[in-house]
């Protein structure tokens, strides 16, 4: 995504340090990051201490948050670890997207703060919609809202989803259905 959108800065958050190190080696410190607009951070945003450190490190409000094919964590006992949760939306994203963290004097708040969510697993999508319904600081945008093609330019299936699509194509099966929505931070 960072290669396609030089006008945006991207920060990847990962809970496993090993994968952060691999991503930094593979992308951040390579010619692929010629624009210098990509970084990866180890962070567990589910826990307040990690959220607070990440919030303090932000120099400007977050414009877009993307949840592209998050780990579904099917087992009920693991569902509390899902990245798309009321805690993350209300306690982290709403704060990260607000202007109280803006240290750039020339910043104007003309653009919406948007959350993009995509998954190929219907149950995960339904659960994410239920989470969004619980969160008072965000509102669901209409299905036809595409933000001038931004959604398409930011949608990036992961390795698992790419394999599913390629397998379906090779076997002449229909591609998996992508369930998605866009939500906006409500302006107070």
Coordinates of C-alpha atoms in Angstrom, one line a residue:
X1 CA 0.0 0.0 0.0
X2 CA 2.8 2.4 0.9
X3 CA 4.3 2.0 -2.6
X4 CA 1.0 2.9 -4.2
X5 CA 0.1 5.8 -1.9
X6 CA 3.1 8.1 -1.4
X7 CA 0.8 10.8 -0.1
X8 CA 0.0 8.8 3.1
X9 CA 2.1 7.4 5.9
X10 CA 1.6 3.8 7.0
X11 CA 2.2 2.2 10.3
X12 CA 1.8 -1.5 10.6
X13 CA 1.0 -2.8 14.1
X14 CA 1.9 -6.3 15.0
X15 CA 1.6 -8.2 18.3
X16 CA 4.5 -10.6 17.6
X17 CA 8.0 -8.9 17.6
X18 CA 9.4 -11.6 15.3
X19 CA 7.0 -10.5 12.5
X20 CA 7.8 -6.8 13.1
X21 CA 11.5 -7.5 12.7
X22 CA 10.8 -9.5 9.5
X23 CA 8.6 -6.7 8.1
X24 CA 11.2 -4.1 8.9
X25 CA 13.9 -6.1 7.1
X26 CA 11.7 -6.9 4.1
X27 CA 10.0 -3.6 3.5
X28 CA 11.1 -0.7 5.7
X29 CA 14.8 -1.0 5.2
X30 CA 14.5 -1.9 1.5
X31 CA 14.3 0.0 -1.8
X32 CA 10.5 -0.8 -1.7
X33 CA 10.2 2.0 0.8
X34 CA 11.7 4.7 -1.3
X35 CA 9.1 7.2 -0.2
X36 CA 10.0 6.5 3.5
X37 CA 6.3 6.4 4.4
X38 CA 6.2 2.9 5.9
X39 CA 7.0 1.7 9.4
X40 CA 6.2 -1.3 11.6
X41 CA 5.7 -1.2 15.4
X42 CA 5.4 -3.9 17.9
X43 CA 2.2 -3.1 19.9
X44 CA -0.6 -4.8 21.6
X45 CA -3.4 -2.2 21.3
X46 CA -5.7 -4.4 23.4
X47 CA -3.8 -3.3 26.5
X48 CA -4.0 0.2 27.8
X49 CA -0.3 0.6 28.5
X50 CA 0.6 -0.2 24.9
X51 CA -2.2 2.0 23.6
X52 CA -1.1 5.0 25.7
X53 CA 2.6 4.7 24.5
X54 CA 1.4 4.5 20.9
X55 CA -0.9 7.5 21.3
X56 CA 2.0 9.5 22.8
X57 CA 4.2 8.7 19.8
X58 CA 1.7 10.1 17.3
X59 CA 2.7 13.5 15.8
X60 CA -0.6 14.0 14.0
X61 CA -4.1 12.5 14.0
X62 CA -4.7 9.2 12.3
X63 CA -6.6 9.8 9.1
X64 CA -7.5 6.2 8.2
X65 CA -7.4 2.9 10.0
X66 CA -7.5 -0.2 8.0
X67 CA -8.4 -3.7 9.2
X68 CA -7.6 -5.8 6.1
X69 CA -8.5 -9.4 6.7
X70 CA -7.7 -9.5 10.5
X71 CA -7.1 -12.8 12.2
X72 CA -10.6 -14.2 12.9
X73 CA -9.7 -16.0 16.2
X74 CA -12.6 -18.4 15.9
X75 CA -12.4 -19.9 19.4
X76 CA -14.7 -18.2 21.8
X77 CA -12.0 -18.0 24.5
X78 CA -9.7 -16.1 22.0
X79 CA -12.4 -13.6 20.8
X80 CA -11.4 -11.1 23.4
X81 CA -8.0 -10.8 21.6
X82 CA -9.6 -9.6 18.3
X83 CA -8.1 -6.4 17.1
X84 CA -11.5 -5.0 16.1
X85 CA -13.0 -4.5 19.5
X86 CA -14.9 -1.8 21.4
X87 CA -11.7 -1.2 23.5
X88 CA -9.6 -0.5 20.4
X89 CA -12.2 1.6 18.7
X90 CA -13.3 3.8 21.6
X91 CA -10.1 3.9 23.8
X92 CA -7.5 4.0 21.0
X93 CA -8.7 4.9 17.5
X94 CA -11.2 7.6 18.6
X95 CA -8.3 9.3 20.5
X96 CA -5.8 8.7 17.8
X97 CA -8.1 10.2 15.2
X98 CA -9.0 13.3 17.3
X99 CA -7.3 16.6 17.0
X100 CA -6.1 16.7 20.6
X101 CA -3.0 14.8 19.4
X102 CA -2.2 17.1 16.5
X103 CA 1.1 18.9 16.8
X104 CA 1.1 20.3 13.3
X105 CA 0.0 23.9 13.4
X106 CA -1.2 24.0 9.8
X107 CA -3.5 21.0 10.1
X108 CA -7.1 21.5 9.2
X109 CA -9.9 19.1 10.0
X110 CA -11.6 19.1 6.6
X111 CA -11.4 15.4 6.0
X112 CA -13.2 12.5 7.6
X113 CA -11.4 10.1 9.9
X114 CA -12.3 6.7 8.5
X115 CA -12.1 3.1 9.5
X116 CA -12.0 0.5 6.7
X117 CA -12.8 -3.1 7.4
X118 CA -12.6 -6.1 5.1
X119 CA -12.8 -9.8 5.6
X120 CA -13.7 -12.9 3.6
X121 CA -15.2 -14.6 6.7
X122 CA -18.9 -13.7 7.2
X123 CA -18.9 -14.5 10.9
X124 CA -16.0 -12.2 11.5
X125 CA -17.8 -9.5 9.5
X126 CA -21.0 -10.0 11.5
X127 CA -19.0 -9.7 14.8
X128 CA -17.2 -6.6 13.6
X129 CA -20.6 -5.0 12.7
X130 CA -21.8 -5.8 16.2
X131 CA -18.7 -4.1 17.7
X132 CA -19.3 -1.1 15.5
X133 CA -22.9 -0.9 16.8
X134 CA -21.6 -0.8 20.4
X135 CA -19.2 2.1 19.7
X136 CA -20.8 5.5 20.1
X137 CA -17.9 7.4 18.6
X138 CA -18.2 5.9 15.1
X139 CA -21.0 5.7 12.5
X140 CA -21.4 3.3 9.6
X141 CA -21.3 4.9 6.2
X142 CA -23.7 3.8 3.4
X143 CA -22.6 0.9 1.3
X144 CA -22.2 3.0 -1.8
X145 CA -19.7 5.3 0.0
X146 CA -16.4 4.7 -1.7
X147 CA -14.5 7.9 -0.7
X148 CA -13.4 8.6 -4.3
X149 CA -11.9 5.2 -4.9
X150 CA -9.8 5.3 -1.7
X151 CA -11.2 1.9 -0.6
X152 CA -9.9 0.1 -3.7
X153 CA -6.5 1.7 -3.4
X154 CA -6.2 0.6 0.2
X155 CA -7.7 -2.9 0.1
X156 CA -4.8 -5.4 0.2
X157 CA -5.6 -9.1 0.8
X158 CA -3.1 -11.0 2.8
X159 CA -1.2 -14.1 1.9
X160 CA -4.1 -16.4 3.0
X161 CA -6.7 -14.4 1.0
X162 CA -4.4 -14.2 -2.0
X163 CA -4.0 -18.0 -2.0
X164 CA -7.8 -18.5 -1.7
X165 CA -8.4 -16.2 -4.7
X166 CA -5.7 -17.9 -6.8
X167 CA -7.0 -21.4 -5.9
X168 CA -10.5 -20.4 -6.8
X169 CA -9.4 -19.0 -10.1
X170 CA -7.2 -22.0 -10.9
X171 CA -10.2 -24.4 -10.2
X172 CA -12.6 -22.1 -12.0
X173 CA -14.6 -21.5 -8.8
X174 CA -16.1 -18.2 -7.8
X175 CA -13.7 -15.9 -5.9
X176 CA -14.4 -15.6 -2.1
X177 CA -16.9 -12.9 -1.2
X178 CA -15.2 -9.9 0.5
X179 CA -17.4 -8.4 3.2
X180 CA -16.5 -4.8 4.0
X181 CA -17.6 -1.6 5.5
X182 CA -16.5 2.0 6.1
X183 CA -17.2 3.8 9.3
X184 CA -16.5 7.5 10.2
X185 CA -15.5 9.1 13.5
X186 CA -18.4 11.2 14.6
X187 CA -17.6 14.9 15.0
X188 CA -18.6 16.2 18.4

